[in-house]
mmCIF file of C-alpha atoms in Angstrom:
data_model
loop_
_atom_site.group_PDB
_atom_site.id
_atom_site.type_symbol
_atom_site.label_atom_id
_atom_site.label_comp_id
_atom_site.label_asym_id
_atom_site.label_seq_id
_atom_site.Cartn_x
_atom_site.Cartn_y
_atom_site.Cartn_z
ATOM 1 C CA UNK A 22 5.702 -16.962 -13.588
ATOM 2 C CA UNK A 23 7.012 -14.000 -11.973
ATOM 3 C CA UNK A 24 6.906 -11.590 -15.117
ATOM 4 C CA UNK A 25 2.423 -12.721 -15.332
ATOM 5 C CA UNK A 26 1.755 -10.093 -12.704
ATOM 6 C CA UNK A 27 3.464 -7.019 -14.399
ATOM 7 C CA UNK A 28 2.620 -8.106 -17.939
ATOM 8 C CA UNK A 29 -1.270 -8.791 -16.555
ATOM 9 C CA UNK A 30 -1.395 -5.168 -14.652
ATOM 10 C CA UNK A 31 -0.159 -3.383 -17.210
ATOM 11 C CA UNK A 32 -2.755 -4.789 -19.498
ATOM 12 C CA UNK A 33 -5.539 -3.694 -16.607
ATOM 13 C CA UNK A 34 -3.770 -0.481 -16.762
ATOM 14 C CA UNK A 35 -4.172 -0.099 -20.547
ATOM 15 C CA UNK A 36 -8.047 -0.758 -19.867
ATOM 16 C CA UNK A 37 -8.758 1.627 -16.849
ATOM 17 C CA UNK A 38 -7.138 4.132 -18.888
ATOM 18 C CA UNK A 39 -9.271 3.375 -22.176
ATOM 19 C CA UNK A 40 -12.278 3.699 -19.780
ATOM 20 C CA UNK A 41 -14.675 0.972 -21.609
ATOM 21 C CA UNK A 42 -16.959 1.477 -18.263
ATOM 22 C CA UNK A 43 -17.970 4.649 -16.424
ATOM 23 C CA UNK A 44 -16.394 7.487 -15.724
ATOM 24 C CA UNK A 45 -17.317 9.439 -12.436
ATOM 25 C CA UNK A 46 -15.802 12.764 -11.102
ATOM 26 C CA UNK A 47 -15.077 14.344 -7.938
ATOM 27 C CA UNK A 48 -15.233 18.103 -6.654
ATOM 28 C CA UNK A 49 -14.914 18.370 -3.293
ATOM 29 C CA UNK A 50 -15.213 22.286 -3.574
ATOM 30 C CA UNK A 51 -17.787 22.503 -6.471
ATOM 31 C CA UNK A 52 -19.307 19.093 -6.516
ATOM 32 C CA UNK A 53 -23.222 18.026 -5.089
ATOM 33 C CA UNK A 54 -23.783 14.668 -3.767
ATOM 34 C CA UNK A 55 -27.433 14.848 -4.851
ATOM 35 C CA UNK A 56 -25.288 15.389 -8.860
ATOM 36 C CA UNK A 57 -25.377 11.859 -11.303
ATOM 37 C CA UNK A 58 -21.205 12.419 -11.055
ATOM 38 C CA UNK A 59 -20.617 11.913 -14.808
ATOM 39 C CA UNK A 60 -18.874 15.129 -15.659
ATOM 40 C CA UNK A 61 -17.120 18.183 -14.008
ATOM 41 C CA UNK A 62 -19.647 20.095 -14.232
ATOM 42 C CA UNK A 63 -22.557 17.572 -12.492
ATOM 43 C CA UNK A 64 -19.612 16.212 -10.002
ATOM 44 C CA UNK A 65 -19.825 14.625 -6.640
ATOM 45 C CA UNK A 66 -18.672 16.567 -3.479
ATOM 46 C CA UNK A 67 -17.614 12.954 -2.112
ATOM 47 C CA UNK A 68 -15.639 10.431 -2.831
ATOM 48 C CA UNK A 69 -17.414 7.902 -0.900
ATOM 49 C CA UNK A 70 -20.409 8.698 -2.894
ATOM 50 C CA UNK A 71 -18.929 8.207 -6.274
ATOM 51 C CA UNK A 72 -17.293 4.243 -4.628
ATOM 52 C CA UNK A 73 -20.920 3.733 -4.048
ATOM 53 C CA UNK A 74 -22.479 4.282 -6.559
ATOM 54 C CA UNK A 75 -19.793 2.685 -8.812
ATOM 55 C CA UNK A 76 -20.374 -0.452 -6.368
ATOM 56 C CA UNK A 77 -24.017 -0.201 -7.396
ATOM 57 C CA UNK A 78 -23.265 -0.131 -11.235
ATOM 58 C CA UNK A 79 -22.351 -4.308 -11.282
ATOM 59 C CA UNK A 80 -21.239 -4.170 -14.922
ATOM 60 C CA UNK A 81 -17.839 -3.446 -13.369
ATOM 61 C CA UNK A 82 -16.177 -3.209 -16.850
ATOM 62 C CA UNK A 83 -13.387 -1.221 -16.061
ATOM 63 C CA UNK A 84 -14.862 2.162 -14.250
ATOM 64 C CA UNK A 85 -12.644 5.399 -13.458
ATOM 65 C CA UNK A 86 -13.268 7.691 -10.311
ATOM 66 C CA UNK A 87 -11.269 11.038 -11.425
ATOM 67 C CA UNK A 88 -10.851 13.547 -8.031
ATOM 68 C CA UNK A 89 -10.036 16.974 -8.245
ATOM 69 C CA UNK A 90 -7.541 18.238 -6.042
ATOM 70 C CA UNK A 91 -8.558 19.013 -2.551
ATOM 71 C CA UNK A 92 -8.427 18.136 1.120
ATOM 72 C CA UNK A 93 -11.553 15.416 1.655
ATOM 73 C CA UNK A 94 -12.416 14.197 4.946
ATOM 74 C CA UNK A 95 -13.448 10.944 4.417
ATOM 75 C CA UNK A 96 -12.993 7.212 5.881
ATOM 76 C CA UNK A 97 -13.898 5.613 2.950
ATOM 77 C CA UNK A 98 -15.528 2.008 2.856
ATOM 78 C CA UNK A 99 -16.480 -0.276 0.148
ATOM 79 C CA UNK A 100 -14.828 -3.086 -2.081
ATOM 80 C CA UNK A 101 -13.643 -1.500 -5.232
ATOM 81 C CA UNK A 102 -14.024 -4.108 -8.313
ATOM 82 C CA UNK A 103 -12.461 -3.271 -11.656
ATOM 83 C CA UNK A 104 -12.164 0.630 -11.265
ATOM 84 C CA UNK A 105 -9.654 2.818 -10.847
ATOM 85 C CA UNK A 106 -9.373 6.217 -7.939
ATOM 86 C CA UNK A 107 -7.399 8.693 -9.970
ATOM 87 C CA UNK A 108 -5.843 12.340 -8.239
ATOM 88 C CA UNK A 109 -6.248 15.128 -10.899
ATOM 89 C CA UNK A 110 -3.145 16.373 -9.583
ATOM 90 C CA UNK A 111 -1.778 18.128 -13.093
ATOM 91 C CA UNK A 112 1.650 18.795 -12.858
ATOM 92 C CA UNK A 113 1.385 18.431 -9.052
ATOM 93 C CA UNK A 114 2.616 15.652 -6.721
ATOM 94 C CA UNK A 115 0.432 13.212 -4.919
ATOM 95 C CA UNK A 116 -0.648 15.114 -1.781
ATOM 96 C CA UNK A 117 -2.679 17.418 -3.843
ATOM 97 C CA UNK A 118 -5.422 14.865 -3.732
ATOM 98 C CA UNK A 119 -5.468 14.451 0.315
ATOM 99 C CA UNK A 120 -7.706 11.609 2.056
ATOM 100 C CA UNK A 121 -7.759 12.581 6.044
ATOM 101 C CA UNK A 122 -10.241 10.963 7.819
ATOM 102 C CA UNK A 123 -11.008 12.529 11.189
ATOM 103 C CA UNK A 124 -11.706 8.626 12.620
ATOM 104 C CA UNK A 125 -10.535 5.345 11.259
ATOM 105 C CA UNK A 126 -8.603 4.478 7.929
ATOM 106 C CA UNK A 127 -8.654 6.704 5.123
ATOM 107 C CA UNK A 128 -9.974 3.631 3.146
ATOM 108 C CA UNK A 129 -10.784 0.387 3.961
ATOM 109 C CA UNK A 130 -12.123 -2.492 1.884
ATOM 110 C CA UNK A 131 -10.936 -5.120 -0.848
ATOM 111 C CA UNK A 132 -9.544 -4.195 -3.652
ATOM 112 C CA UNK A 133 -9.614 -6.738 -6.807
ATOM 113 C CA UNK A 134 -8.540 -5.445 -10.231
ATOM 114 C CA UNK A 135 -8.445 -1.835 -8.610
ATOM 115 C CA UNK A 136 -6.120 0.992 -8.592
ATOM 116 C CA UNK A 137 -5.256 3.471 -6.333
ATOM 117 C CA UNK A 138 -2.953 6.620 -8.323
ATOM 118 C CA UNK A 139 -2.166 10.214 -7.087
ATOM 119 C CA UNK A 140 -3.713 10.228 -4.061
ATOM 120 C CA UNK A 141 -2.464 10.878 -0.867
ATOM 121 C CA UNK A 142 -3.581 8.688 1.967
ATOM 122 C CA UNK A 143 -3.199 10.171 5.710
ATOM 123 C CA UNK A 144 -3.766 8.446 9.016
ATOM 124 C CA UNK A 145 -6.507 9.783 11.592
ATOM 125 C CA UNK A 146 -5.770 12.214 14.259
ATOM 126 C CA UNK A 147 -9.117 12.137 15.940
ATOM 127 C CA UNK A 148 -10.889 8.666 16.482
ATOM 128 C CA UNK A 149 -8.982 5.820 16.247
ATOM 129 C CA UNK A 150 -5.706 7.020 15.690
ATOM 130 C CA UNK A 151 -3.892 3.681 15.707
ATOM 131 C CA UNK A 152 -5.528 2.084 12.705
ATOM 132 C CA UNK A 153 -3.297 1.750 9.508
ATOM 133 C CA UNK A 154 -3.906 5.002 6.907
ATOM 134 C CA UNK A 155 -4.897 1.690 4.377
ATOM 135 C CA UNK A 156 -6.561 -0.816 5.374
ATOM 136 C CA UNK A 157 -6.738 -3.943 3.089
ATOM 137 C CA UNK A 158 -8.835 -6.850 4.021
ATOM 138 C CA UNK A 159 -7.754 -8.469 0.802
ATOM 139 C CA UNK A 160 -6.000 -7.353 -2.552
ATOM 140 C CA UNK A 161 -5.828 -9.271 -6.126
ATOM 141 C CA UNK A 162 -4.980 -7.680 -9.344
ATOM 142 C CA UNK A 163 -4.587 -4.384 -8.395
ATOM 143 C CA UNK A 164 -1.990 -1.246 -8.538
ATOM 144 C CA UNK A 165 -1.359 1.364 -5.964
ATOM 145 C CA UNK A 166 1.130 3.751 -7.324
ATOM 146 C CA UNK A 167 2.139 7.308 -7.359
ATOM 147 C CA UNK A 168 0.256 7.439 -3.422
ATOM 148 C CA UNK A 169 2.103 9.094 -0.060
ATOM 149 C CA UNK A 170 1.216 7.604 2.722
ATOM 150 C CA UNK A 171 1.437 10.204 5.603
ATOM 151 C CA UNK A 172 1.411 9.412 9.491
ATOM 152 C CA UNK A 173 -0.805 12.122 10.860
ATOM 153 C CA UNK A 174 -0.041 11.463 14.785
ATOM 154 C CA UNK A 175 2.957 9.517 17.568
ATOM 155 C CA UNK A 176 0.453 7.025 17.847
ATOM 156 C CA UNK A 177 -0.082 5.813 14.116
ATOM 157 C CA UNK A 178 1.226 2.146 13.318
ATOM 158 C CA UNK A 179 0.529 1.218 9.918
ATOM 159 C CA UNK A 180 0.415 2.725 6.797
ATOM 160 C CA UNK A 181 -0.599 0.423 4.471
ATOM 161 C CA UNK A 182 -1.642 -2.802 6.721
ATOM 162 C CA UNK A 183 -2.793 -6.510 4.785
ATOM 163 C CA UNK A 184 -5.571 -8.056 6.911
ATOM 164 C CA UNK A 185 -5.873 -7.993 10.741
ATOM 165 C CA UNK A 186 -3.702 -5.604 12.514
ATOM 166 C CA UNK A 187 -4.053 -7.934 15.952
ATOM 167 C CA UNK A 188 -2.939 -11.471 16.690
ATOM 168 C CA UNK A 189 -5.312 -13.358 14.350
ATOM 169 C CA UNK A 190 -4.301 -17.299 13.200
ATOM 170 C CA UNK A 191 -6.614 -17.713 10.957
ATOM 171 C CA UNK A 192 -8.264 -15.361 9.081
ATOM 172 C CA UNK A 193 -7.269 -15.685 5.162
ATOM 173 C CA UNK A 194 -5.552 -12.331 3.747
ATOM 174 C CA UNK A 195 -4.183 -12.477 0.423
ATOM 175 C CA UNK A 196 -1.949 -9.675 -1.751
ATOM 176 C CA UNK A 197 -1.703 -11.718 -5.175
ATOM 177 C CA UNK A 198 -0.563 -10.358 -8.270
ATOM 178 C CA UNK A 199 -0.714 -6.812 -6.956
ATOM 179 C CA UNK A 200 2.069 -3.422 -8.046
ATOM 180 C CA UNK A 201 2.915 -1.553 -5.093
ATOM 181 C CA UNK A 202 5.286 1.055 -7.152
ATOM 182 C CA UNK A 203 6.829 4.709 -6.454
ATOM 183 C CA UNK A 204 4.761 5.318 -3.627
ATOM 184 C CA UNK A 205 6.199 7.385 -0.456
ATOM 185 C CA UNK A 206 5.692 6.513 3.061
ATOM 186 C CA UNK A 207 6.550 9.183 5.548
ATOM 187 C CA UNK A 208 5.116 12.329 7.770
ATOM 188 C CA UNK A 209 5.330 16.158 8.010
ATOM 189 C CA UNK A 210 3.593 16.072 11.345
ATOM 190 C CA UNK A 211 7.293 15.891 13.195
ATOM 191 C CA UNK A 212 9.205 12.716 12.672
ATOM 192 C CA UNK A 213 7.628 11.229 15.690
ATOM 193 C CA UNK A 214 4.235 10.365 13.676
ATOM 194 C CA UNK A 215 6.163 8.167 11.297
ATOM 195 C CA UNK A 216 4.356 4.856 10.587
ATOM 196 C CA UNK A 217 5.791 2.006 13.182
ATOM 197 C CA UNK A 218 5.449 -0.597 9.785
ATOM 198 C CA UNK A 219 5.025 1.139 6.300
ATOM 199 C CA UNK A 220 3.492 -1.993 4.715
ATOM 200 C CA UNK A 221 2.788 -4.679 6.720
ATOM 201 C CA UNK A 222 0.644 -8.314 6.269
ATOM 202 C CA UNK A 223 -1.032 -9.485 9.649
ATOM 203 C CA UNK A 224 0.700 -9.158 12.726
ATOM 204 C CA UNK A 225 4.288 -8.582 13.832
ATOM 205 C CA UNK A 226 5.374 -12.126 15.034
ATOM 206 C CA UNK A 227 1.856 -13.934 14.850
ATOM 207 C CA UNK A 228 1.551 -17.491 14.328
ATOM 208 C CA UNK A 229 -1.324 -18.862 11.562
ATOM 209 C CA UNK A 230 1.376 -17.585 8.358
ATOM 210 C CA UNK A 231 -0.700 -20.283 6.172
ATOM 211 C CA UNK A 232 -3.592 -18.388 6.306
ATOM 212 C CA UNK A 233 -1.997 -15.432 4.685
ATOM 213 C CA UNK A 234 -0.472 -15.039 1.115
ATOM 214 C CA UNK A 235 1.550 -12.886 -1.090
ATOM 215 C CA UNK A 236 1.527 -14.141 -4.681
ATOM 216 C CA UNK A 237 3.456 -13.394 -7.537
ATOM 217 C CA UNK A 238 3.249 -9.766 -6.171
ATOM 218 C CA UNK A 239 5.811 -6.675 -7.031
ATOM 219 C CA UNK A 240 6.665 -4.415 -4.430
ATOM 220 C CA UNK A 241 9.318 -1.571 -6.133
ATOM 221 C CA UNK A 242 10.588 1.759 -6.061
ATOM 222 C CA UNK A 243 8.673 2.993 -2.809
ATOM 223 C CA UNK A 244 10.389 5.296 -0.585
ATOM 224 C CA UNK A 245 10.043 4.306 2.800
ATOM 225 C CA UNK A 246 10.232 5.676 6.407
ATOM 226 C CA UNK A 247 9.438 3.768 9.357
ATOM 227 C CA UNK A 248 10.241 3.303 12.697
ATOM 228 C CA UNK A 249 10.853 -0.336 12.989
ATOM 229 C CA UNK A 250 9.789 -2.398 9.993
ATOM 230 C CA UNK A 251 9.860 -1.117 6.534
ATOM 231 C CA UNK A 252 8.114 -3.839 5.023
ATOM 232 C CA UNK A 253 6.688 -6.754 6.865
ATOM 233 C CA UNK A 254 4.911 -9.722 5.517
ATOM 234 C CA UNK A 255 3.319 -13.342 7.746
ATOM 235 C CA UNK A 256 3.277 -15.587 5.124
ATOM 236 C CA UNK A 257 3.470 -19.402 5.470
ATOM 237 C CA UNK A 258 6.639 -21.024 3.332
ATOM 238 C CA UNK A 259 4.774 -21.549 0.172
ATOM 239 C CA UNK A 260 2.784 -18.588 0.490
ATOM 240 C CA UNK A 261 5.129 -15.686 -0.955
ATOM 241 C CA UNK A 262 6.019 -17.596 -3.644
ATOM 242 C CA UNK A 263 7.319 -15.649 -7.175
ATOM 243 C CA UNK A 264 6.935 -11.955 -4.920
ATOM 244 C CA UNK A 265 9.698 -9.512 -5.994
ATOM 245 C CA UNK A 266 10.476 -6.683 -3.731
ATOM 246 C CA UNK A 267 13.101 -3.975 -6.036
ATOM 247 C CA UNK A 268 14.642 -1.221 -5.831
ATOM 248 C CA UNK A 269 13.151 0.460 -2.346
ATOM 249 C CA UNK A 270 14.420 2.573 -0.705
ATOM 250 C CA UNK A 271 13.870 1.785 3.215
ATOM 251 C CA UNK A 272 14.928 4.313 6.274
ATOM 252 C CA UNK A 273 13.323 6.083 9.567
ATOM 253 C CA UNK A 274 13.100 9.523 10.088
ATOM 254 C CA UNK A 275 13.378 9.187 13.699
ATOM 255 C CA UNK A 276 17.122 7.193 14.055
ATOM 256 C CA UNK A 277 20.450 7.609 12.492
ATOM 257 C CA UNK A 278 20.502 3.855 12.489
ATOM 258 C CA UNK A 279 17.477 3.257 10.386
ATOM 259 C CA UNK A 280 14.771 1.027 11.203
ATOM 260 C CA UNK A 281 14.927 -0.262 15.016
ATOM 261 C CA UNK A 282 14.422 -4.142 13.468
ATOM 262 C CA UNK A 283 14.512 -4.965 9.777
ATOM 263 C CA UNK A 284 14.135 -3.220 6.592
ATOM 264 C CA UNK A 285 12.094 -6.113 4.883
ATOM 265 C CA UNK A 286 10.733 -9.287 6.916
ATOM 266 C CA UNK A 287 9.121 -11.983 5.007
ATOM 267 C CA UNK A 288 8.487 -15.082 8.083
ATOM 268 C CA UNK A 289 8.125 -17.586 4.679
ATOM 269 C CA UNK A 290 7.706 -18.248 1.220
ATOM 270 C CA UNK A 291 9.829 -19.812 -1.986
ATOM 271 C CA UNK A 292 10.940 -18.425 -4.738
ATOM 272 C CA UNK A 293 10.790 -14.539 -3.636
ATOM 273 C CA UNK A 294 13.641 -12.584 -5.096
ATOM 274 C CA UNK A 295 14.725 -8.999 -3.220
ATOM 275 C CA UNK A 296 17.080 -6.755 -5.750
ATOM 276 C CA UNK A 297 18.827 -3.395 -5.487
ATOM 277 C CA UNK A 298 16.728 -2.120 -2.001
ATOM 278 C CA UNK A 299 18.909 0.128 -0.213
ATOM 279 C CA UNK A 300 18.761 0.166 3.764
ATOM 280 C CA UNK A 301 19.056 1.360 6.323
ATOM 281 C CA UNK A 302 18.119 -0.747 9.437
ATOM 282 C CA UNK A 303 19.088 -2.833 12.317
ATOM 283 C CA UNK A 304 18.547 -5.774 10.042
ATOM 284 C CA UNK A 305 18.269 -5.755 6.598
ATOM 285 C CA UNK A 306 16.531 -8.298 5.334
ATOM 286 C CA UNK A 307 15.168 -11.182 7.650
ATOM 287 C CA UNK A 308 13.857 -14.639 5.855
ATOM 288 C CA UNK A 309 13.564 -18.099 7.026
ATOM 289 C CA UNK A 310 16.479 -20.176 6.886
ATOM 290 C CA UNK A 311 13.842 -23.239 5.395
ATOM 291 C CA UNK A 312 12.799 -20.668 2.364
ATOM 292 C CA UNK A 313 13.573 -22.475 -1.260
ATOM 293 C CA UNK A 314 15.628 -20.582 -3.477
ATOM 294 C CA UNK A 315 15.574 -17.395 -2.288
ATOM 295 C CA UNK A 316 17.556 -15.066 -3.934
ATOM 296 C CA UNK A 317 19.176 -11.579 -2.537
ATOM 297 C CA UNK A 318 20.739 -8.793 -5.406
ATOM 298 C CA UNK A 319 22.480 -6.185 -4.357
ATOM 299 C CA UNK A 320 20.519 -5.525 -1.107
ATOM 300 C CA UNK A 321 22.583 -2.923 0.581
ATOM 301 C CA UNK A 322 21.893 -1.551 4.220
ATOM 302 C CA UNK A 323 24.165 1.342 6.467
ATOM 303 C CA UNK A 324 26.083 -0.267 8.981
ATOM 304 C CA UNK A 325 29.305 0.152 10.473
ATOM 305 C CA UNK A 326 31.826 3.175 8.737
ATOM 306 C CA UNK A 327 29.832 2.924 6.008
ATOM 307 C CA UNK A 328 27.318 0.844 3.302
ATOM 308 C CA UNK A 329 27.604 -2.469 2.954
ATOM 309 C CA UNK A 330 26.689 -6.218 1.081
ATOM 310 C CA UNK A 331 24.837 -7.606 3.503
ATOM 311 C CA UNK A 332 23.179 -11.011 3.814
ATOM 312 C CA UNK A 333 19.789 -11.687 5.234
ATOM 313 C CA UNK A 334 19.634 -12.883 8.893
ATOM 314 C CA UNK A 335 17.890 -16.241 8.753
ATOM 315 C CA UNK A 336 15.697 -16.962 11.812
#
């Protein structure tokens, strides 16, 4: 079961690539809004105008939004069905493509066979400067790789957040059968500005874990820096079921001694596997002694003289 996800994605890859749909394009320095978007040379100045009116096309079958490099000052809205939000970054890395919204989230919405590549997501440092740099209501299907996540100011929390940020019971979140690969989470606005959690579902030590789920999901080869939770997840006991989490690389920028509580916290869930993440935190791992089968590779965190095997601290 856990090898569907990967196998599924990289099939939805194949397709965004092919481009059966639409594609639109994005210039913030030459584009028009008032352009039809459908080559360079007609491009939109926004991105939030091309997610609209890709939103507005409903025969969804497998859209691309390709962005020229640029800095675009934009809280973006909208819930992005089968298409994909591309950085023309050329031989350049991710932050070429920079999303810095002035109030709110850089996006927020629902992503369901999306993806999110070589962009660079930044928090605000405005209006609302405490809301995540991502905000996800919910997530299915979908890729977000090759991003940098960048805390923009001391008060920034998350940078990728999974439904409600507050104490919240009961409203449903779900992150199933998503790839959250090689994507950077960190700050050049003074260590200080570092994201408090990197990726985080609901709320740190919130009750109402049925209501959220993380399915069958891969979480691998991110580099990391947070203050006190690398990655954090509410989820119920059956509701992180076949979730992999590989091969991350999780630290803070602010403290010798890593993250203040845990690299990874999952509060439930059977079957998840975590393999090869290297840590550096108070805790490195932190799963519920009732969780079925889990199973720990490898997981190394910094303590003591030096690194070292360590288990996960069962709560």
């Amino acid at each position: 079961m856990s090898e569907f996800a990967p196998t599924l994605l990289f099939k939805l890859a194949q397709l965004l690539a092919e481009s059966p749909g639409i594609n639109y394009y994005v210039d913030g320095t030459n584009g028009s809004d008032a352009n039809h978007g459908k080559d360079w040379a007609h491009a939109f100045q926004t991105i939030q105008q091309a997610i609209t009116t890709q939103i507005a096309n409903t025969s969804n079958l497998g859209d691309v939004i390709y962005i020229a490099p640029g800095n675009y000052a934009e809280s973006l809205t909208g819930d992005l069905t089968r298409v994909a939000l591309i950085g023309v970054s050329s031989n350049y890395p991710w932050h070429i493509v920079s999303i810095r919204p002035t109030a709110g989230s850089a996006y927020h919405g629902t992503l369901f066979e999306a993806m999110f590549k070589n962009l660079c997501f930044l928090s605000s440092d405005t209006t609302n400067k405490t809301l995540p740099a991502v905000l996800l209501d919910n997530a299915r299907y979908s890729i977000i790789e090759d991003c940098h996540f960048v805390g923009r100011d001391p008060t920034c929390v998350e940078g990728l957040q999974i439904g409600p940020t507050a104490i919240d019971d009961v409203t449903e979140c779900h992150l199933d059968y998503c790839i959250i690969r090689r994507n950077r989470f960190d700050t050049w606005y003074g260590t200080a500005s570092e994201f408090t959690h990197a990726i985080k579902m609901g709320d740190v030590g919130g009750a109402g874990g049925g209501a959220k789920q993380v399915f069958g999901t891969t979480i691998e080869d991110n580099i990391i820096y947070a203050s006190s939770y690398g990655i954090y997840m509410l989820v119920g006991t059956p509701n992180a079921d076949f979730t992999i989490v590989r091969r991350n690389l999780i630290d803070s920028m602010t403290a010798e001694t890593g993250c203040s509580v845990a690299g990874i916290e999952f509060t439930g869930g059977n079957f998840p596997a975590f393999a090869d993440n290297r840590i550096n935190a108070a805790d490195a791992i932190i799963y519920p002694a009732g969780g079925t089968e889990r199973t720990f590779f490898n997981c190394v965190t910094n303590a003591g003289a030096g690194p070292v095997m360590e288990l996960p601290v069962s709560t």
